[in-house]
XYZ file of C-alpha atoms in Angstrom:
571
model
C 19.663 -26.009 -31.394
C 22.878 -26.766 -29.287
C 23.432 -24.774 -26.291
C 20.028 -23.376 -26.596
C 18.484 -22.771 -23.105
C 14.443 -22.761 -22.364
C 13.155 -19.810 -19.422
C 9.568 -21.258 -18.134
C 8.141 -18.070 -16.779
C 5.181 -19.913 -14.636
C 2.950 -19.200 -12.286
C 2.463 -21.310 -9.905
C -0.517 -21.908 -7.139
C 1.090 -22.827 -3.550
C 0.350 -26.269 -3.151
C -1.734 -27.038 -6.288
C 0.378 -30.064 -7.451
C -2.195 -30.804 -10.147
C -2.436 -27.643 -11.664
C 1.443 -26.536 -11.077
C 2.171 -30.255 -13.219
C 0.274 -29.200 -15.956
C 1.881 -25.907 -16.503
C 5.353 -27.408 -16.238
C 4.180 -30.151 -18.576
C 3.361 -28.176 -21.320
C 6.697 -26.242 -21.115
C 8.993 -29.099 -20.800
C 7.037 -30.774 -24.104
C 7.557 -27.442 -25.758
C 10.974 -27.886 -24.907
C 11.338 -31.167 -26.044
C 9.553 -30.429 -29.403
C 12.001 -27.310 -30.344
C 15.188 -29.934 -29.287
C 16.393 -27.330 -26.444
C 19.064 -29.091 -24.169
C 17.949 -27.363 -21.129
C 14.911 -26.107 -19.664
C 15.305 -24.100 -16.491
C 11.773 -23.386 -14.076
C 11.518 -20.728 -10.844
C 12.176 -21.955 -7.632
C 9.211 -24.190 -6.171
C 7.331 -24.521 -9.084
C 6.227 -27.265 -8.317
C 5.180 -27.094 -4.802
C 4.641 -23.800 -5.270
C 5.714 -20.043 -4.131
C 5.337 -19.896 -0.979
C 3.912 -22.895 1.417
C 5.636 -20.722 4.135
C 5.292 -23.232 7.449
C 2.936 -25.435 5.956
C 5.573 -28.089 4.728
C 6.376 -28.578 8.519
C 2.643 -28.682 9.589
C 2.022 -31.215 6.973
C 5.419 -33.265 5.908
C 3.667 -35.656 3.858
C 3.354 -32.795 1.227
C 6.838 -33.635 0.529
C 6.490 -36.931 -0.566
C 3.778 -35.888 -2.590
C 5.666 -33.182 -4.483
C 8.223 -36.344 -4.781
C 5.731 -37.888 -6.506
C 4.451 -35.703 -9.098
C 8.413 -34.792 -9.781
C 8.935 -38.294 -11.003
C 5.974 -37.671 -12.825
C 7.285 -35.030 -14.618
C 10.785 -36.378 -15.109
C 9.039 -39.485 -17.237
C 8.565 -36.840 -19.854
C 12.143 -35.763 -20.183
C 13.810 -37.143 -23.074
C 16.472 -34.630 -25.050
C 15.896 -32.312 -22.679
C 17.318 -31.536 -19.644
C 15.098 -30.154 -16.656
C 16.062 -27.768 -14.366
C 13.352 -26.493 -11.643
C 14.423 -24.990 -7.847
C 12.612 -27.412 -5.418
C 12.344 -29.413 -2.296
C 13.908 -32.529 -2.240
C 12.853 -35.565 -0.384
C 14.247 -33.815 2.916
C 12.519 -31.351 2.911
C 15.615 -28.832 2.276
C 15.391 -26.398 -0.273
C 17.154 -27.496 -3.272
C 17.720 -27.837 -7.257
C 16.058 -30.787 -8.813
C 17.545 -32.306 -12.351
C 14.791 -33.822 -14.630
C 17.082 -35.883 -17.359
C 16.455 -39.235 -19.466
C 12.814 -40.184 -18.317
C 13.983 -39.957 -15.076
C 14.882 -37.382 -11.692
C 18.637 -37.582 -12.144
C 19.639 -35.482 -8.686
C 19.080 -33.268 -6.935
C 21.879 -31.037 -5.780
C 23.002 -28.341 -3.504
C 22.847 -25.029 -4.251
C 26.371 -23.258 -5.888
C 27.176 -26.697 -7.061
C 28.243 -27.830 -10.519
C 26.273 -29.484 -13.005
C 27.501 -30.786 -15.874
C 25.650 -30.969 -19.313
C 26.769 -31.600 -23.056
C 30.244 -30.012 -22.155
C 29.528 -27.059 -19.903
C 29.050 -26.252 -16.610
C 26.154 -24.814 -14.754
C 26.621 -23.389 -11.683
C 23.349 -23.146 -9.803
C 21.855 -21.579 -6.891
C 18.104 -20.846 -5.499
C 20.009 -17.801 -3.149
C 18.753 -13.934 -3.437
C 20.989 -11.873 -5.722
C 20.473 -9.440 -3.993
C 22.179 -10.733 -0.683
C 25.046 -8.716 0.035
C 27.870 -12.217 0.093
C 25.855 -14.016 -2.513
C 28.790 -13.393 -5.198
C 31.158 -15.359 -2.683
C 29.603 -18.393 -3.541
C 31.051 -17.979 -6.938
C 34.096 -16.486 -6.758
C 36.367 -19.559 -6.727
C 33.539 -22.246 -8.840
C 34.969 -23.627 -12.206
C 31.715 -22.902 -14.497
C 30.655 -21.711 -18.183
C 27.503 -20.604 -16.680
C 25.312 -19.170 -13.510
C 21.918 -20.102 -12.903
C 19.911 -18.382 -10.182
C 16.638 -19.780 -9.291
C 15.150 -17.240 -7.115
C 11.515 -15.747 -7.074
C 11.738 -12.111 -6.176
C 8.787 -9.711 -5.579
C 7.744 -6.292 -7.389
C 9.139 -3.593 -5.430
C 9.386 -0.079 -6.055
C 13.161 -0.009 -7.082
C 13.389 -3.951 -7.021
C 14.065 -3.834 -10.445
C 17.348 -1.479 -11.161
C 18.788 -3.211 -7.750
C 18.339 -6.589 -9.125
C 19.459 -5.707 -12.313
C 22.607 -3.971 -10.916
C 23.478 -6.906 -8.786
C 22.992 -9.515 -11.182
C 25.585 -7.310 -13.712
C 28.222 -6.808 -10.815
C 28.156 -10.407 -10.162
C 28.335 -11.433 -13.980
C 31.417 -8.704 -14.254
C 33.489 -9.773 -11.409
C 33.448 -13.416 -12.304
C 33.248 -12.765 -16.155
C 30.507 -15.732 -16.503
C 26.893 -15.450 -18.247
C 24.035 -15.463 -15.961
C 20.895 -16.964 -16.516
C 18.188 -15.573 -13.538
C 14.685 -17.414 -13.638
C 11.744 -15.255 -11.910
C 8.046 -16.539 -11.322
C 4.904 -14.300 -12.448
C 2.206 -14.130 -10.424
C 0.936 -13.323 -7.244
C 0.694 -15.249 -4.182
C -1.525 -13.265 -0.941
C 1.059 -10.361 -0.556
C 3.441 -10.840 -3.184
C 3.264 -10.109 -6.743
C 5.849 -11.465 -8.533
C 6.802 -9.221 -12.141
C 8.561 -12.188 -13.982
C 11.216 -10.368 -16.348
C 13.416 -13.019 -16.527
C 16.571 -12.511 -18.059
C 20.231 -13.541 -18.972
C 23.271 -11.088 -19.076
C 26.236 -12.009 -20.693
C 29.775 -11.546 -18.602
C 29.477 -7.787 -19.550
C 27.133 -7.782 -17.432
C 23.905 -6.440 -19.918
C 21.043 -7.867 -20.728
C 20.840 -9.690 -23.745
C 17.251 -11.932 -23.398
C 14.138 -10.982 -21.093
C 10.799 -12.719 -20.930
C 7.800 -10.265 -20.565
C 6.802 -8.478 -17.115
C 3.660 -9.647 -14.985
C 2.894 -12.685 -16.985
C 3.665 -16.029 -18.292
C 6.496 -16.639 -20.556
C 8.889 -18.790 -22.135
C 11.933 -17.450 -24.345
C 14.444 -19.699 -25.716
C 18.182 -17.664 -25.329
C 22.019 -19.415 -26.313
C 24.127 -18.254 -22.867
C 27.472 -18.649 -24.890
C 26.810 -16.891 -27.713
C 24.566 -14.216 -25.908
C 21.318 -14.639 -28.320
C 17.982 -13.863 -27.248
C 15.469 -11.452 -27.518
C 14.362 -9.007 -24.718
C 10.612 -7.869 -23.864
C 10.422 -4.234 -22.743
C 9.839 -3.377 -18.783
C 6.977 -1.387 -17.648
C 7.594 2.164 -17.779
C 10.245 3.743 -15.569
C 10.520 0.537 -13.689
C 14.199 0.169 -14.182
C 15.223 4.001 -12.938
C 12.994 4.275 -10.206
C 15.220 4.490 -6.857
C 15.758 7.851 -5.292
C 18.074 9.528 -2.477
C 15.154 12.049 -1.451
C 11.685 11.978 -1.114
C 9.963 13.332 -4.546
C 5.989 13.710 -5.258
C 6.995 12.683 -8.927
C 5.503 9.454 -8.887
C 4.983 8.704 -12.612
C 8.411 6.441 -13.677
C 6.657 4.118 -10.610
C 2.851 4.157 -11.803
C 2.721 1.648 -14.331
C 4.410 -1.020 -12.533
C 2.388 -0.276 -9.377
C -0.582 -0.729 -11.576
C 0.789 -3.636 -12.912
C 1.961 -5.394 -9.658
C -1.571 -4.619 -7.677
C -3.786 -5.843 -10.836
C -1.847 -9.234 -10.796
C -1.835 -9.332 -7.386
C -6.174 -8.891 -6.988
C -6.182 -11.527 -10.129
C -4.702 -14.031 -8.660
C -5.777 -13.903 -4.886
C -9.433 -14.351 -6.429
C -8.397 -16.902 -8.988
C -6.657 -19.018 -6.340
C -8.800 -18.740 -3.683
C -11.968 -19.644 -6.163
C -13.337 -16.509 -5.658
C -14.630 -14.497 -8.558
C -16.844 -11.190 -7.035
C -15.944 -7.944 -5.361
C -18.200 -6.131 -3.409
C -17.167 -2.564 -2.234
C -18.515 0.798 -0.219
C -18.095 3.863 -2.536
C -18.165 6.863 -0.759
C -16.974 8.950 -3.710
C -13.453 9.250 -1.749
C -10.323 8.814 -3.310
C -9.377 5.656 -1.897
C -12.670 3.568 -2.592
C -12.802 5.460 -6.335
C -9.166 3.988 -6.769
C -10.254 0.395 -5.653
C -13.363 0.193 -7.534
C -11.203 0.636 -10.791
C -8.216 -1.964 -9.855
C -11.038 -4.437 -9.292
C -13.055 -3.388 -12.850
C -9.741 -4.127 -14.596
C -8.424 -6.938 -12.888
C -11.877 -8.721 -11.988
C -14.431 -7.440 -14.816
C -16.731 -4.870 -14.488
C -19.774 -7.572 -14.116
C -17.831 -9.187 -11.207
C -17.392 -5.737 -9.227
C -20.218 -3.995 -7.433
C -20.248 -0.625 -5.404
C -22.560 -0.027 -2.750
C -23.069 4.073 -1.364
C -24.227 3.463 2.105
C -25.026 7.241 3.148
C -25.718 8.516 6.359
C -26.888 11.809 7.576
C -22.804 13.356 7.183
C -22.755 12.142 3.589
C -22.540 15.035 1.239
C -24.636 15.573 -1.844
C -21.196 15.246 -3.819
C -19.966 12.516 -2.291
C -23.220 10.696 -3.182
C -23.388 12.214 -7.091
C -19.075 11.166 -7.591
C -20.153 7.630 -6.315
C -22.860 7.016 -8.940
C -20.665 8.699 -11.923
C -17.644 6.844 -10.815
C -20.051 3.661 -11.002
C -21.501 4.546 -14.323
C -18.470 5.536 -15.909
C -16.869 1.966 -15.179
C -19.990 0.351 -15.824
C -20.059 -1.509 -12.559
C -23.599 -2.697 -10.326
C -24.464 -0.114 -7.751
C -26.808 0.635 -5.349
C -27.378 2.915 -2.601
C -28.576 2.278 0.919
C -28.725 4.705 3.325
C -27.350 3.350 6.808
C -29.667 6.161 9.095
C -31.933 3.474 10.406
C -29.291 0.987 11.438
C -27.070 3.879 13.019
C -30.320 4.986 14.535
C -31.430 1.863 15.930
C -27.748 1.018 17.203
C -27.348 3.953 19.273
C -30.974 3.428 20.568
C -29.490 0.145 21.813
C -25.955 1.079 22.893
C -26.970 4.035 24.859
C -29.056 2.543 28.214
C -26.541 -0.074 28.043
C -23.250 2.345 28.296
C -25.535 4.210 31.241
C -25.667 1.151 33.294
C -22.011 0.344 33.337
C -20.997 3.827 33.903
C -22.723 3.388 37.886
C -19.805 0.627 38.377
C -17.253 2.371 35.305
C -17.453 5.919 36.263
C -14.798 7.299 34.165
C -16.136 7.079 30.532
C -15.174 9.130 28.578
C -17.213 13.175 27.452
C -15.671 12.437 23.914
C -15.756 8.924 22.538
C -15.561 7.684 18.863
C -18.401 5.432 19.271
C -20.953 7.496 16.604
C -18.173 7.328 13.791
C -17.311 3.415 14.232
C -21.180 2.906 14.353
C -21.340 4.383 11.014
C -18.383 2.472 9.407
C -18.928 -0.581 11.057
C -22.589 -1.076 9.671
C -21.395 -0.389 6.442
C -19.279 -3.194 6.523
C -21.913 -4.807 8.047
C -23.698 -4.269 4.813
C -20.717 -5.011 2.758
C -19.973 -8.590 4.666
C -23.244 -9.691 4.152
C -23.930 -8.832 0.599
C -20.679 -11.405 0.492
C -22.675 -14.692 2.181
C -25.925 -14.138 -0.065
C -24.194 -14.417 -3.359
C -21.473 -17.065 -3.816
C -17.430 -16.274 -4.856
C -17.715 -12.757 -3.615
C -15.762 -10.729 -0.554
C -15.860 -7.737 0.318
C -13.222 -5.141 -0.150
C -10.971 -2.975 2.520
C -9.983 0.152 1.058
C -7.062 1.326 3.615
C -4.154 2.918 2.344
C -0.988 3.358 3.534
C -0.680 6.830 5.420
C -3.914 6.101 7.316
C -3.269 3.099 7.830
C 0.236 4.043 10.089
C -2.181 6.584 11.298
C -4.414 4.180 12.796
C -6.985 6.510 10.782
C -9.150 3.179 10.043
C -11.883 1.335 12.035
C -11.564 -2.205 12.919
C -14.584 -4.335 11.639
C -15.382 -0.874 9.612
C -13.532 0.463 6.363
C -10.369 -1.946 7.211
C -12.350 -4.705 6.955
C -12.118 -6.828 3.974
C -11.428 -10.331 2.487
C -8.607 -7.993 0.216
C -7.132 -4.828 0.787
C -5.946 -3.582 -2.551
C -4.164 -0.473 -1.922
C -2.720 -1.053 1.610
C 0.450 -0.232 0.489
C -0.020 3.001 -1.632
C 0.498 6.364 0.322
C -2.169 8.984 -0.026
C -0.215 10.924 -2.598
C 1.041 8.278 -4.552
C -2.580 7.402 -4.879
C -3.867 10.936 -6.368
C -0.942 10.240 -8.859
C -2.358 6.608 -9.782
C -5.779 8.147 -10.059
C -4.377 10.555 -12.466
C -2.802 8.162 -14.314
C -5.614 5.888 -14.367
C -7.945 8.590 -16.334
C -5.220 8.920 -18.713
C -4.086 5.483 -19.374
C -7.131 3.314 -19.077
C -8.788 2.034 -22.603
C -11.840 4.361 -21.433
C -10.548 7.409 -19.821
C -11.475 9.666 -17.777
C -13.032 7.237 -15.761
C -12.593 8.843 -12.162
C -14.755 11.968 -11.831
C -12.243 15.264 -11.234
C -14.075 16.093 -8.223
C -12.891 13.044 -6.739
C -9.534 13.975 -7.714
C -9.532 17.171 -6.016
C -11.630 16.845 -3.290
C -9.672 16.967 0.301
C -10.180 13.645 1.664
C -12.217 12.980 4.743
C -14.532 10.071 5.902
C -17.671 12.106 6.888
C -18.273 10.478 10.178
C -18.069 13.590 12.102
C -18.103 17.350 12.410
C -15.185 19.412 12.927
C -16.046 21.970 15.875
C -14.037 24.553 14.434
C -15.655 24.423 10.924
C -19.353 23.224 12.072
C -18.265 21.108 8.746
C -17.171 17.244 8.238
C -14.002 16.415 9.715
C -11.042 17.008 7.366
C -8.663 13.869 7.536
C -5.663 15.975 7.149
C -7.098 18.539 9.477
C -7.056 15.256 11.588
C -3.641 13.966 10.727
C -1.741 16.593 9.081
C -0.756 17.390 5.328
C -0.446 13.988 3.375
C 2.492 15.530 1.622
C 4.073 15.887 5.043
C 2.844 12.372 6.545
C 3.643 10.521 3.690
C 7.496 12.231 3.240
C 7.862 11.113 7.036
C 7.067 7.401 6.329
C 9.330 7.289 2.995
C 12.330 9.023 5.294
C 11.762 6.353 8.030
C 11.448 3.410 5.611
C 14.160 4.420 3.171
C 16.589 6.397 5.389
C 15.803 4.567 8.985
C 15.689 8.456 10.440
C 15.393 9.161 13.530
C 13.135 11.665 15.550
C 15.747 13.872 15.666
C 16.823 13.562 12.220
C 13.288 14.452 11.006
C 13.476 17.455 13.228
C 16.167 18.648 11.630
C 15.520 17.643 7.653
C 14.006 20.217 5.382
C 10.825 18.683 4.225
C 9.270 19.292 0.465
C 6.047 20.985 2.260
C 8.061 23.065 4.027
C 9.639 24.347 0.977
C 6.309 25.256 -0.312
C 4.306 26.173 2.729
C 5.477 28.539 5.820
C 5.146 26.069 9.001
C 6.784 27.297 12.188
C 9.236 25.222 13.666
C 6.698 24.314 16.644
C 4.040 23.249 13.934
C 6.356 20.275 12.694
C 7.397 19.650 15.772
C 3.432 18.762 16.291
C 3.112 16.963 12.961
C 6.417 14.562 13.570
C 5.287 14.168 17.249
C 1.936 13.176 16.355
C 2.796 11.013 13.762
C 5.133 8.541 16.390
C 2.188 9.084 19.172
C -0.682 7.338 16.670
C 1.900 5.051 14.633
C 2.920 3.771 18.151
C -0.926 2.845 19.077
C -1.790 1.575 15.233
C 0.365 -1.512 15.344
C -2.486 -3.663 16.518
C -4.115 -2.469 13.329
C -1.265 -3.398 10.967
C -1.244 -7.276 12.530
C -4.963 -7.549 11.388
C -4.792 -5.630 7.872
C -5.957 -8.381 5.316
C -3.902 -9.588 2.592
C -2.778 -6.743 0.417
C -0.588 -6.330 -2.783
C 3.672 -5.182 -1.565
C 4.059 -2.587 -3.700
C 6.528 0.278 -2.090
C 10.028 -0.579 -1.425
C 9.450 -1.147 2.205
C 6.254 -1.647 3.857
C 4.495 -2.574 7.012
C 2.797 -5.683 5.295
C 2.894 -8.108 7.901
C 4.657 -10.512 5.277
C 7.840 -8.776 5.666
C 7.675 -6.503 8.631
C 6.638 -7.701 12.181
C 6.380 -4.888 15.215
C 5.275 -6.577 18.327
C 1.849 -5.099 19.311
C 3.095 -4.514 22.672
C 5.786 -2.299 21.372
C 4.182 1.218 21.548
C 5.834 2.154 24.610
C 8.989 3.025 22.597
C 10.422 6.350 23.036
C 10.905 7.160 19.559
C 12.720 10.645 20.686
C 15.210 8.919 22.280
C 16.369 9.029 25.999
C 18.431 11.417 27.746
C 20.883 10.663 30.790
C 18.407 12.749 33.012
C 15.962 10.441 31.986
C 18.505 7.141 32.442
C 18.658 8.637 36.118
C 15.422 9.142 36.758
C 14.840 6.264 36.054
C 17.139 4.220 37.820
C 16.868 5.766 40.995
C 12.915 4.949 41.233
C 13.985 1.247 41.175
């Protein structure tokens, strides 16, 4: 099979040199056996994707990984190895597994020679904007890029495009190697590929999973696995409620991702409140699919607020997915709390005399002693957490409680706006082996938390009588995320609910103002989110976006040169 090129799709476990081994093992002897001259690996699979600061807390995992490298290299024999990994410095790097032996390790964008042709090979992003600089001027047959890269709404036709423009302009084959699996935040979708100097795709292993394809770079022969729907035409220039070429891939990316956060952190059991709400309904059926419908149970903790429905959505929702549920009422804990709390906020109000006629206290009560519930169901019964069920819009709302419904060991859906999420659960029902699984009363209920009445209504408190329209909210974070616009330019842009609904101009001027007034005070919130699958584009995952907590002072309006003045002269 001259020429003939291995892809090891693996997924790795950050810092599981046993385990990591074994996977690369089997690979490189499948290699060997079909008499492939090269076999090329993701970056770190060995030491695995990603050990983040680690490597400087504890250096001696370098000579380690050295260690079971050389392992590995004993089993090379007419194969060559290629695998993206630290070398003995420390310094990110390409190892070369040749001959029973490591043979280098080199730099990346150099040249390596084998059986005639020449490999250049890098571990850089694609996607940087001067990563095609590095080849312009290189004498090579071929490009290999070792680079792990993320699932990200878009991701795909950007990669894709960039890996084609680079191919074109330097008329070479490229060969990109991508890792499956998930580590904390990231989900990785796999799908790698090789293009020839056209730039178009001419092999592809399989999305979200394990693979290895065998492809001949010269001669452009391979065979290419088909991408989850829409994923490869998904980016857009305006906001759009049409969420379904993105669906399958989010499902894709946040199953993976709950997989292997329990697998690799020996977990095995989810424990979460349903409170027949969209969001919870939506996590309880990631977690039957991912974790097994034994391994999931749902616990409706009532209280005095909690409607009938709410309560009878819960239990179908439950027995439609065939998960363990229960129901506990949380009256006599509330009760008993506020018994407690209440002498005891009388006392410090003769020395604090300024608390407050209005407080939140009675709603946290209630959602922190259902965690309360939830966190200790988790330390009676062993490889179990419980589940936060935040999602995106709320959660830049600061429309979560702290120790209440944010808290979590996992936080499934932190990343999924409130619309996008009706879409998902739409989807779900229709593309689920059993369908129809979420109750349409869920569906088209308007979402609220039931922790308080409204004193307009006499009725539970509407969240988006709260907030504001999620179509509205959730078209303001995609604009700021996507477009970086300003206060002003929100002002000024013709929304899709406006289109739809008459607003007066004073009315979104509340919405947009209200929106940078709570976003400003929920940072605090985002730094303490747990781990949660990256799904959108852009995100406030603290794994790729940090805002200091002390930053809510920012005028997001902007400042005029009265205010400059102002200013100034008070100094």
């Amino acid at each position: 099979m001259s020429n003939s090129v291995g892809i090891a799709q693996i997924n790795s476990t950050a810092g599981n040199l046993s385990e990591n081994t074994k996977k690369i093992a089997k690979y490189i002897k499948l290699a060997e056996k079909k008499g492939l001259d090269l076999v090329i690996f993701p970056n770190n699979s060995l030491i695995g994707y990603s050990l983040e600061n680690t490597l400087e807390r504890f250096p001696f995992l370098h000579k380690e990984n050295l260690k079971w490298l050389n392992g590995l290299a004993k089993l090379t024999s007419k194969t060559t190895v290629i695998i993206g990994e630290i070398d003995n410095t420390g310094q990110n790097s390409i190892a070369i597994l040749k001959d029973g032996k490591i043979d280098k390790f080199i730099k990346n964008n150099e040249i390596y020679s084998l059986n005639g042709i020449k490999y250049a090979i890098s571990v850089f992003n694609p996607l940087e904007n001067d990563f095609i600089n590095n080849f312009k001027n290189k004498v090579a047959d071929v490009i290999i890029i070792c680079h792990s890269t993320a699932s990200k709404a878009g991701k795909e036709e950007k990669l894709q495009n960039a890996i084609a423009s680079i191919a074109k302009t330097v008329k070479l084959p490229i060969i990109y190697v991508n890792s499956a699996g998930a580590t904390d935040n990231l989900s990785f979708d796999g799908a790698s590929r090789s293009v020839g100097a056209d730039g178009k795709v001419f092999a592809r292993a399989k999305s979200f999973e394990e693979d290895f394809i065998i492809l001949n770079p010269l001669t452009n022969e391979g065979q290419i696995a088909s991408l989850p729907k829409g994923s490869d035409n998904v980016l857009r220039d305006s906001f759009s409620l049409d969420y379904e070429n993105d669906l399958e891939r989010t499902y894709k990316t946040i199953i993976q991702g709950i997989k292997d956060y329990f697998k690799k952190c020996g977990l095995k059991r989810a424990v979460l409140g349903l409170s027949g709400g969209l969001d919870s309904t939506v996590c309880a059926v990631l977690l039957t699919d991912a974790l097994g419908k034994e391994n999931v149970y749902g616990i409706s903790m009532p209280s005095k607020l909690t409607s009938s429905e709410s309560k009878s959505d819960a239990k179908e929702l439950a027995d439609n997915l065939g998960i363990n549920f229960e129901e506990i009422p949380i009256k006599t804990v509330f009760e008993t709390t506020t018994d407690c709390l209440n002498p005891l906020f009388e006392r410090i109000e003769t020395n604090w005399n300024d608390r407050y006629k209005k407080s939140f206290t009675p709603d946290n009560i209630q959602a922190r002693a259902r965690a309360t519930y939830l966190w200790c169901i988790s330390n009676e019964f062993p490889s179990c957490i419980p589940i936060s069920t935040s999602d995106k819009s709320e959660a830049y709302m600061g429309y979560a409680t702290i120790n209440g419904d944010m808290s979590g060991g996992f936080a499934p859906i932190a990343d999924v706006t409130k619309t996008k999420l009706f879409a998902l659960a739409r989807w779900l029902n229709k593309n689920r082996t059993e369908k129809n699984a979420i109750p349409e009363s869920v569906i088209l209920k308007k979402p609220g938390a039931e922790l308080a009445i409204d004193p307009r209504t006499l009725k539970t408190l509407n969240a988006e009588d709260a907030l504001m329209p999620y179509e509205f909210l959730d078209e303001i974070i995609w604009r700021i995320e996507n477009k970086n616009e300003e206060y002003n330019d929100l002002i000024q842009a013709e929304f899709i609910y406006e289109k739809e609904h008459k607003i007066s101009k004073e009315q979104k001027i509340e919405w947009i103002e209200k929106f940078f007034s709570r976003m400003s005070k929920a940072h605090y919130k985002w730094s303490i989110l747990p781990p949660s699958v990256i799904v959108d584009s852009h995100s406030i995952n603290s794994a790729v976006y940090k805002q200091p907590v002390t930053s809510g002072k920012i005028n997001y309006k902007g400042s005029s040169e009265k205010e400059i003045a102002i200013a100034l002269n008070e100094v």
